[in-house]
Amino acid sequence: MASDGRPQRDAREANLRVLRDCLAAGPMAQVELAAVSKLSEATVSNLVRILVEQGHVHVEPGIRNGRRTRILSLRDRPAPWYLGIEIARTRVRVAAVGHGADPAVHAAEIPVPCAYSQALDTVVELVRGLDEGRGLSPARLAGAVVAVPGLVRATSEGAAPDLLGEGYHQAMGWGSVPLTRDLAEALGTEVTVENDCNLAALAEMHAGAGRGHRDFMYVLGHAYVGGGLVLNGRIYRGGGGVAGEFGHTVVDSGGKSCWCGGRGCLETVVGEAALVEAAGEGRVGRPRDLAQVVSGALAGDARCRAAITDAGTAIGSVIGAVATPLDLRLAVIGGPLTGAGRLLLDAVRARLTAYVGQLHPSTTAVAIAELGDEAPVRGAALAAARQAAAPG
């Protein structure tokens, strides 16, 4: 007996509901819809045409990763938007996504030291500026992620979305503060908190030096040294939420003491204080900060160049130690240290080649991050949208 086609129609209706449910989280490109729904791109293309013909979905031009694309949204509900926030030692940044465009970033400097209440007020003022400048209604804010320096521990093993903000912020000297609770009350939406380097790695994977790579490591060289580890297209946090803290990998067992309690950590060689000390030891007119070490190296100052080369060698050792057992094909380096350019990269690559030897010759590429200082807040906005769009 010939089939009446009912199973096919039922399957199609089920898949149409899946797409509508995914789009309920907010507008997205068709390729993003396929990834979230776990349907093939060909199936999604056919189903989107049906949803458009039925009047359920609106299509408008937009931009993703700097490229023009089609952005899909449901017609029967206002489009939500998502917020990324970064609270750093000297600045606050916010970025909004959800209207089919790459995030627009607003920033404000804050004093050092900065009171906790003043930092929160600065966040609210910047978000209000987004509301006024882009027509983003507070009522449609559907989630926020805040990027912070320092350790952010998961509440339980594998509980990545439920991260604790309490006690994270050593750089600010705030001690234990209910950051997620206070920001949620001020903004009227759910807020989660994540390590800034993890979010920078996420942003680089989405729109920077990590595009096209599902497995890579990210190392940030700044006042402190942090990092993030991307495995199978996702941030890997480990059992307690603090994987990727490459700054506390030992590179010299007899080296200087580190604030973490260890000795000879990467941060004791590559952190800003260490580089300033190395470049200025025993001389008049020593560099005051990392920017001056980098500019001195580029100008040919021998001690500044030696400090940068030593930093690159230490970073190369850590990349080799991580990339070799995990068979990573890319390492991305971010932060102001990368202003030294080839001087830094040559030292990293030389040490990496010597470290890896014949086991994986020339398999780990080293690249400079592309998104600069805005990477953490861009990653935070992306994470907020992804959390809302994730099934279940």
Short mmCIF file of C-alpha atoms in Angstrom, two decimals:
data_model
loop_
_atom_site.label_atom_id
_atom_site.label_comp_id
_atom_site.label_asym_id
_atom_site.label_seq_id
_atom_site.Cartn_x
_atom_site.Cartn_y
_atom_site.Cartn_z
CA MET A 1 0.00 0.00 0.00
CA ALA A 2 1.35 3.46 -0.89
CA SER A 3 2.34 5.76 1.96
CA ASP A 4 0.26 8.89 2.49
CA GLY A 5 3.42 10.83 3.44
CA ARG A 6 2.25 11.46 7.02
CA PRO A 7 5.55 10.43 8.69
CA GLN A 8 7.44 12.87 6.47
CA ARG A 9 4.96 15.65 7.23
CA ASP A 10 5.13 14.95 10.97
CA ALA A 11 8.93 15.04 10.89
CA ARG A 12 8.86 18.31 8.96
CA GLU A 13 6.45 19.91 11.44
CA ALA A 14 8.62 18.75 14.32
CA ASN A 15 11.68 20.30 12.69
CA LEU A 16 9.79 23.54 12.00
CA ARG A 17 8.97 23.74 15.71
CA VAL A 18 12.63 23.15 16.55
CA LEU A 19 13.66 26.09 14.37
CA ARG A 20 10.99 28.37 15.84
CA ASP A 21 12.10 27.41 19.36
CA CYS A 22 15.73 28.19 18.49
CA LEU A 23 14.82 31.56 16.98
CA ALA A 24 12.79 32.41 20.08
CA ALA A 25 16.17 33.00 21.80
CA GLY A 26 16.95 35.78 19.32
CA PRO A 27 17.92 36.51 15.71
CA MET A 28 20.69 34.47 14.16
CA ALA A 29 22.30 33.70 10.82
CA GLN A 30 21.14 30.60 8.96
CA VAL A 31 24.43 28.80 9.54
CA GLU A 32 24.12 29.54 13.28
CA LEU A 33 20.56 28.22 13.24
CA ALA A 34 21.79 24.97 11.71
CA ALA A 35 24.47 24.62 14.40
CA VAL A 36 22.09 25.30 17.29
CA SER A 37 19.25 23.12 15.94
CA LYS A 38 21.65 20.30 14.98
CA LEU A 39 19.88 19.99 11.61
CA SER A 40 21.75 19.92 8.34
CA GLU A 41 22.24 23.21 6.51
CA ALA A 42 20.27 21.87 3.54
CA THR A 43 17.33 20.93 5.79
CA VAL A 44 17.44 24.30 7.55
CA SER A 45 17.49 26.12 4.20
CA ASN A 46 14.34 24.31 3.03
CA LEU A 47 12.55 24.80 6.36
CA VAL A 48 13.44 28.49 6.55
CA ARG A 49 11.86 29.01 3.14
CA ILE A 50 8.65 27.44 4.48
CA LEU A 51 8.71 29.58 7.64
CA VAL A 52 9.19 32.73 5.56
CA GLU A 53 6.34 31.77 3.23
CA GLN A 54 4.11 31.10 6.25
CA GLY A 55 4.96 34.53 7.66
CA HIS A 56 6.58 33.20 10.84
CA VAL A 57 10.14 34.34 10.09
CA HIS A 58 11.52 37.65 8.91
CA VAL A 59 14.79 37.84 6.93
CA GLU A 60 16.96 40.95 6.90
CA PRO A 61 20.53 41.69 5.85
CA GLY A 62 23.12 41.71 8.61
CA ILE A 63 26.80 41.22 9.36
CA ARG A 64 28.56 38.31 11.03
CA ASN A 65 32.34 38.23 11.41
CA GLY A 66 32.59 41.27 9.15
CA ARG A 67 30.72 39.54 6.32
CA ARG A 68 27.26 40.21 4.96
CA THR A 69 24.72 37.50 5.63
CA ARG A 70 20.99 36.91 6.17
CA ILE A 71 19.70 37.27 9.72
CA LEU A 72 16.55 35.34 10.65
CA SER A 73 14.12 36.40 13.38
CA LEU A 74 10.61 35.52 14.48
CA ARG A 75 7.92 37.99 13.38
CA ASP A 76 5.62 37.41 16.33
CA ARG A 77 7.86 38.68 19.13
CA PRO A 78 10.27 41.60 19.67
CA ALA A 79 13.87 40.58 19.12
CA PRO A 80 15.86 40.20 22.36
CA TRP A 81 19.40 41.41 22.80
CA TYR A 82 22.31 40.24 24.93
CA LEU A 83 24.94 42.08 26.86
CA GLY A 84 28.66 41.56 27.37
CA ILE A 85 30.36 43.38 30.24
CA GLU A 86 34.04 43.62 31.14
CA ILE A 87 35.24 44.94 34.49
CA ALA A 88 39.01 45.39 34.49
CA ARG A 89 41.40 47.23 36.77
CA THR A 90 41.29 50.55 34.89
CA ARG A 91 38.20 50.34 32.69
CA VAL A 92 34.70 49.05 32.16
CA ARG A 93 33.37 47.99 28.76
CA VAL A 94 29.94 46.87 27.54
CA ALA A 95 28.87 45.40 24.19
CA ALA A 96 25.43 44.43 22.87
CA VAL A 97 24.51 41.78 20.31
CA GLY A 98 21.22 40.55 18.91
CA HIS A 99 20.32 42.86 16.04
CA GLY A 100 22.17 41.10 13.25
CA ALA A 101 25.38 43.11 13.58
CA ASP A 102 28.75 42.70 15.20
CA PRO A 103 28.78 44.16 18.73
CA ALA A 104 29.29 47.88 19.26
CA VAL A 105 31.55 48.46 22.25
CA HIS A 106 31.20 51.33 24.76
CA ALA A 107 33.94 51.93 27.31
CA ALA A 108 34.75 54.16 30.28
CA GLU A 109 37.87 54.59 32.38
CA ILE A 110 37.60 54.02 36.15
CA PRO A 111 39.94 55.25 38.89
CA VAL A 112 42.56 53.05 40.54
CA PRO A 113 41.53 51.96 43.07
CA CYS A 114 37.83 51.97 42.23
CA ALA A 115 35.03 51.39 44.73
CA TYR A 116 32.78 48.43 43.99
CA SER A 117 29.66 50.62 43.89
CA GLN A 118 31.30 53.03 41.44
CA ALA A 119 32.18 50.18 39.08
CA LEU A 120 28.56 48.98 39.12
CA ASP A 121 27.30 52.52 38.49
CA THR A 122 29.65 52.80 35.53
CA VAL A 123 28.26 49.58 34.03
CA VAL A 124 24.69 50.88 34.36
CA GLU A 125 25.60 54.22 32.76
CA LEU A 126 27.25 52.51 29.80
CA VAL A 127 24.27 50.20 29.31
CA ARG A 128 21.97 53.22 29.40
CA GLY A 129 24.11 54.71 26.62
CA LEU A 130 23.53 51.57 24.56
CA ASP A 131 19.78 51.92 25.14
CA GLU A 132 19.77 55.49 23.93
CA GLY A 133 22.23 55.08 21.06
CA ARG A 134 20.89 51.87 19.50
CA GLY A 135 17.27 51.74 20.62
CA LEU A 136 17.83 48.68 22.79
CA SER A 137 14.92 48.45 25.18
CA PRO A 138 15.83 47.26 28.70
CA ALA A 139 12.71 45.09 28.61
CA ARG A 140 14.23 43.02 25.79
CA LEU A 141 17.59 42.43 27.48
CA ALA A 142 17.65 38.63 27.68
CA GLY A 143 20.92 37.87 29.44
CA ALA A 144 24.38 39.15 30.28
CA VAL A 145 27.85 37.72 30.86
CA VAL A 146 30.53 39.68 32.71
CA ALA A 147 34.24 39.18 32.04
CA VAL A 148 36.58 39.49 35.02
CA PRO A 149 40.31 38.91 35.57
CA GLY A 150 41.30 36.17 37.95
CA LEU A 151 39.93 32.78 38.89
CA VAL A 152 36.24 32.01 38.41
CA ARG A 153 35.32 28.66 39.91
CA ALA A 154 32.36 26.54 38.86
CA THR A 155 29.74 25.76 41.50
CA SER A 156 30.11 22.04 40.82
CA GLU A 157 31.95 19.84 38.37
CA GLY A 158 30.78 20.57 34.84
CA ALA A 159 28.43 23.39 35.87
CA ALA A 160 29.91 25.90 33.43
CA PRO A 161 26.92 28.29 33.16
CA ASP A 162 26.64 28.74 36.94
CA LEU A 163 29.84 30.55 37.77
CA LEU A 164 30.52 32.38 41.00
CA GLY A 165 31.57 36.01 41.11
CA GLU A 166 32.22 36.05 44.83
CA GLY A 167 35.82 36.62 45.85
CA TYR A 168 37.21 36.62 42.30
CA HIS A 169 38.63 40.12 41.96
CA GLN A 170 42.10 40.27 43.48
CA ALA A 171 43.11 43.11 41.16
CA MET A 172 40.39 45.39 42.55
CA GLY A 173 40.83 44.49 46.22
CA TRP A 174 37.08 44.08 46.72
CA GLY A 175 37.23 40.76 48.51
CA SER A 176 34.00 38.77 48.46
CA VAL A 177 31.31 40.65 46.53
CA PRO A 178 27.95 39.35 45.19
CA LEU A 179 28.72 40.56 41.67
CA THR A 180 26.23 38.44 39.73
CA ARG A 181 23.39 39.22 42.14
CA ASP A 182 24.03 42.96 42.16
CA LEU A 183 24.37 43.25 38.39
CA ALA A 184 21.25 41.12 37.85
CA GLU A 185 19.26 43.44 40.10
CA ALA A 186 20.64 46.56 38.41
CA LEU A 187 20.06 45.32 34.85
CA GLY A 188 16.91 43.26 35.32
CA THR A 189 18.26 40.13 33.67
CA GLU A 190 20.17 36.96 34.50
CA VAL A 191 23.92 37.51 34.78
CA THR A 192 26.75 35.00 34.80
CA VAL A 193 30.46 35.68 35.25
CA GLU A 194 33.42 34.19 33.38
CA ASN A 195 37.19 34.58 33.27
CA ASP A 196 38.23 37.30 30.81
CA CYS A 197 40.84 35.13 29.06
CA ASN A 198 38.30 32.36 28.42
CA LEU A 199 35.99 34.91 26.83
CA ALA A 200 38.83 36.43 24.80
CA ALA A 201 39.59 32.95 23.46
CA LEU A 202 35.91 32.50 22.56
CA ALA A 203 35.90 35.81 20.68
CA GLU A 204 39.10 34.91 18.81
CA MET A 205 37.54 31.59 17.78
CA HIS A 206 34.43 33.35 16.53
CA ALA A 207 35.90 36.40 14.78
CA GLY A 208 39.67 36.54 15.26
CA ALA A 209 42.87 34.56 14.93
CA GLY A 210 41.14 31.31 15.92
CA ARG A 211 38.59 31.34 13.07
CA GLY A 212 38.30 27.89 11.54
CA HIS A 213 39.99 26.17 14.49
CA ARG A 214 38.10 24.05 17.01
CA ASP A 215 41.17 23.25 19.12
CA PHE A 216 43.70 25.87 20.22
CA MET A 217 45.22 27.60 23.24
CA TYR A 218 45.15 31.31 24.01
CA VAL A 219 47.84 33.03 26.10
CA LEU A 220 47.50 36.60 27.36
CA GLY A 221 50.60 38.54 28.39
CA HIS A 222 49.76 41.68 30.39
CA ALA A 223 50.14 42.86 33.99
CA TYR A 224 49.30 39.22 34.73
CA VAL A 225 49.50 36.15 32.48
CA GLY A 226 46.34 34.17 31.77
CA GLY A 227 44.92 31.97 29.09
CA GLY A 228 42.11 29.90 27.73
CA LEU A 229 41.87 26.44 26.21
CA VAL A 230 39.45 25.69 23.36
CA LEU A 231 38.73 22.00 22.73
CA ASN A 232 36.20 20.74 20.19
CA GLY A 233 34.89 24.27 19.66
CA ARG A 234 34.16 24.93 23.35
CA ILE A 235 35.98 26.57 26.23
CA TYR A 236 37.46 23.83 28.38
CA ARG A 237 37.21 24.74 32.08
CA GLY A 238 38.30 21.53 33.77
CA GLY A 239 36.79 20.03 36.90
CA GLY A 240 36.79 23.23 38.95
CA GLY A 241 36.39 25.85 36.24
CA VAL A 242 39.98 27.15 36.20
CA ALA A 243 41.65 25.29 33.32
CA GLY A 244 43.81 27.42 31.05
CA GLU A 245 45.66 29.36 33.77
CA PHE A 246 48.94 29.06 31.88
CA GLY A 247 50.46 31.93 33.86
CA HIS A 248 51.01 29.52 36.73
CA THR A 249 52.76 26.83 34.74
CA VAL A 250 56.30 26.42 36.09
CA VAL A 251 59.02 27.36 33.59
CA ASP A 252 61.91 27.62 36.08
CA SER A 253 61.73 25.45 39.20
CA GLY A 254 64.48 27.54 40.82
CA GLY A 255 63.00 30.85 39.76
CA LYS A 256 61.32 33.68 41.62
CA SER A 257 58.46 33.21 44.05
CA CYS A 258 55.00 33.86 42.62
CA TRP A 259 52.04 35.37 44.47
CA CYS A 260 50.18 32.08 43.89
CA GLY A 261 52.57 30.30 46.25
CA GLY A 262 54.57 28.59 43.51
CA ARG A 263 58.03 29.32 42.23
CA GLY A 264 59.19 30.04 38.70
CA CYS A 265 55.70 30.43 37.20
CA LEU A 266 55.40 31.84 33.69
CA GLU A 267 53.99 35.05 35.20
CA THR A 268 57.27 35.62 37.10
CA VAL A 269 59.02 35.87 33.72
CA VAL A 270 56.37 37.28 31.37
CA GLY A 271 54.18 39.46 33.62
CA GLU A 272 54.55 43.23 33.38
CA ALA A 273 56.42 43.61 36.69
CA ALA A 274 58.92 40.92 35.72
CA LEU A 275 59.61 42.41 32.29
CA VAL A 276 60.00 45.95 33.65
CA GLU A 277 62.47 44.66 36.24
CA ALA A 278 64.44 42.62 33.71
CA ALA A 279 64.66 45.49 31.21
CA GLY A 280 65.62 48.10 33.82
CA GLU A 281 67.93 46.25 36.18
CA GLY A 282 70.95 48.34 37.16
CA ARG A 283 70.27 51.27 34.83
CA VAL A 284 69.09 54.85 34.94
CA GLY A 285 65.86 55.72 33.14
CA ARG A 286 64.42 52.25 33.45
CA PRO A 287 61.09 51.50 31.70
CA ARG A 288 58.02 52.29 33.78
CA ASP A 289 55.61 49.80 32.22
CA LEU A 290 55.23 47.05 29.64
CA ALA A 291 54.49 49.52 26.84
CA GLN A 292 57.90 51.16 27.40
CA VAL A 293 59.63 47.77 27.42
CA VAL A 294 58.04 46.95 24.07
CA SER A 295 58.81 50.36 22.55
CA GLY A 296 62.38 50.15 23.81
CA ALA A 297 62.80 46.72 22.23
CA LEU A 298 61.48 47.98 18.91
CA ALA A 299 63.90 50.92 19.12
CA GLY A 300 66.82 48.54 19.55
CA ASP A 301 67.44 48.77 23.31
CA ALA A 302 69.49 45.66 24.11
CA ARG A 303 68.03 44.98 27.57
CA CYS A 304 64.46 45.48 26.44
CA ARG A 305 65.06 43.15 23.50
CA ALA A 306 66.58 40.54 25.81
CA ALA A 307 63.58 40.77 28.14
CA ILE A 308 61.16 40.25 25.25
CA THR A 309 63.21 37.35 23.88
CA ASP A 310 63.31 35.66 27.29
CA ALA A 311 59.55 36.13 27.57
CA GLY A 312 59.03 34.55 24.15
CA THR A 313 61.23 31.61 25.09
CA ALA A 314 59.22 31.02 28.27
CA ILE A 315 55.92 31.26 26.41
CA GLY A 316 57.23 28.82 23.80
CA SER A 317 58.03 26.32 26.57
CA VAL A 318 54.48 26.51 27.94
CA ILE A 319 52.94 26.23 24.48
CA GLY A 320 55.07 23.17 23.84
CA ALA A 321 54.10 21.61 27.16
CA VAL A 322 50.38 22.07 26.45
CA ALA A 323 50.20 21.70 22.68
CA THR A 324 52.29 18.55 22.39
CA PRO A 325 50.16 16.14 24.49
CA LEU A 326 46.91 17.68 23.24
CA ASP A 327 48.10 17.80 19.60
CA LEU A 328 46.99 21.42 19.24
CA ARG A 329 47.64 22.98 15.84
CA LEU A 330 47.35 26.63 16.92
CA ALA A 331 48.43 28.88 19.77
CA VAL A 332 47.16 32.47 19.89
CA ILE A 333 49.02 35.12 21.90
CA GLY A 334 47.24 38.28 23.03
CA GLY A 335 47.95 41.37 25.10
CA PRO A 336 50.32 44.34 24.78
CA LEU A 337 53.35 42.07 24.78
CA THR A 338 52.45 41.18 21.17
CA GLY A 339 53.37 44.73 20.16
CA ALA A 340 56.93 43.42 19.95
CA GLY A 341 55.81 41.50 16.85
CA ARG A 342 58.40 39.31 15.17
CA LEU A 343 60.91 39.69 18.00
CA LEU A 344 58.48 37.92 20.32
CA LEU A 345 57.17 35.42 17.77
CA ASP A 346 60.65 34.36 16.63
CA ALA A 347 61.60 33.52 20.23
CA VAL A 348 58.33 31.64 20.81
CA ARG A 349 58.70 29.62 17.62
CA ALA A 350 62.37 28.84 18.21
CA ARG A 351 61.66 27.44 21.66
CA LEU A 352 58.57 25.59 20.45
CA THR A 353 60.55 23.92 17.67
CA ALA A 354 63.25 22.85 20.13
CA TYR A 355 60.66 21.64 22.64
CA VAL A 356 58.57 19.60 20.24
CA GLY A 357 61.51 18.04 18.39
CA GLN A 358 60.63 15.26 15.96
CA LEU A 359 57.36 14.15 17.55
CA HIS A 360 55.14 16.79 15.92
CA PRO A 361 57.47 18.84 13.73
CA SER A 362 56.04 22.22 12.67
CA THR A 363 52.45 21.33 13.55
CA THR A 364 51.63 24.11 16.03
CA ALA A 365 51.20 27.50 14.41
CA VAL A 366 51.63 30.61 16.53
CA ALA A 367 49.50 33.67 15.77
CA ILE A 368 48.92 37.08 17.31
CA ALA A 369 45.37 37.75 18.51
CA GLU A 370 43.35 39.98 16.19
CA LEU A 371 40.70 41.54 18.43
CA GLY A 372 42.94 43.45 20.82
CA ASP A 373 41.65 44.80 24.13
CA GLU A 374 38.01 44.35 23.11
CA ALA A 375 38.26 40.55 22.91
CA PRO A 376 36.93 39.82 26.45
CA VAL A 377 33.82 42.01 26.17
CA ARG A 378 33.08 40.74 22.66
CA GLY A 379 33.42 37.20 23.93
CA ALA A 380 31.12 38.01 26.85
CA ALA A 381 28.38 39.28 24.51
CA LEU A 382 28.77 36.21 22.32
CA ALA A 383 28.62 33.91 25.37
CA ALA A 384 25.42 35.58 26.59
CA ALA A 385 23.72 35.00 23.23
CA ARG A 386 24.98 31.42 23.04
CA GLN A 387 23.75 30.59 26.52
CA ALA A 388 20.26 31.78 25.61
CA ALA A 389 20.26 29.88 22.32
CA ALA A 390 21.58 26.59 23.74
CA PRO A 391 18.94 23.82 23.69
CA GLY A 392 17.63 22.77 27.09
#
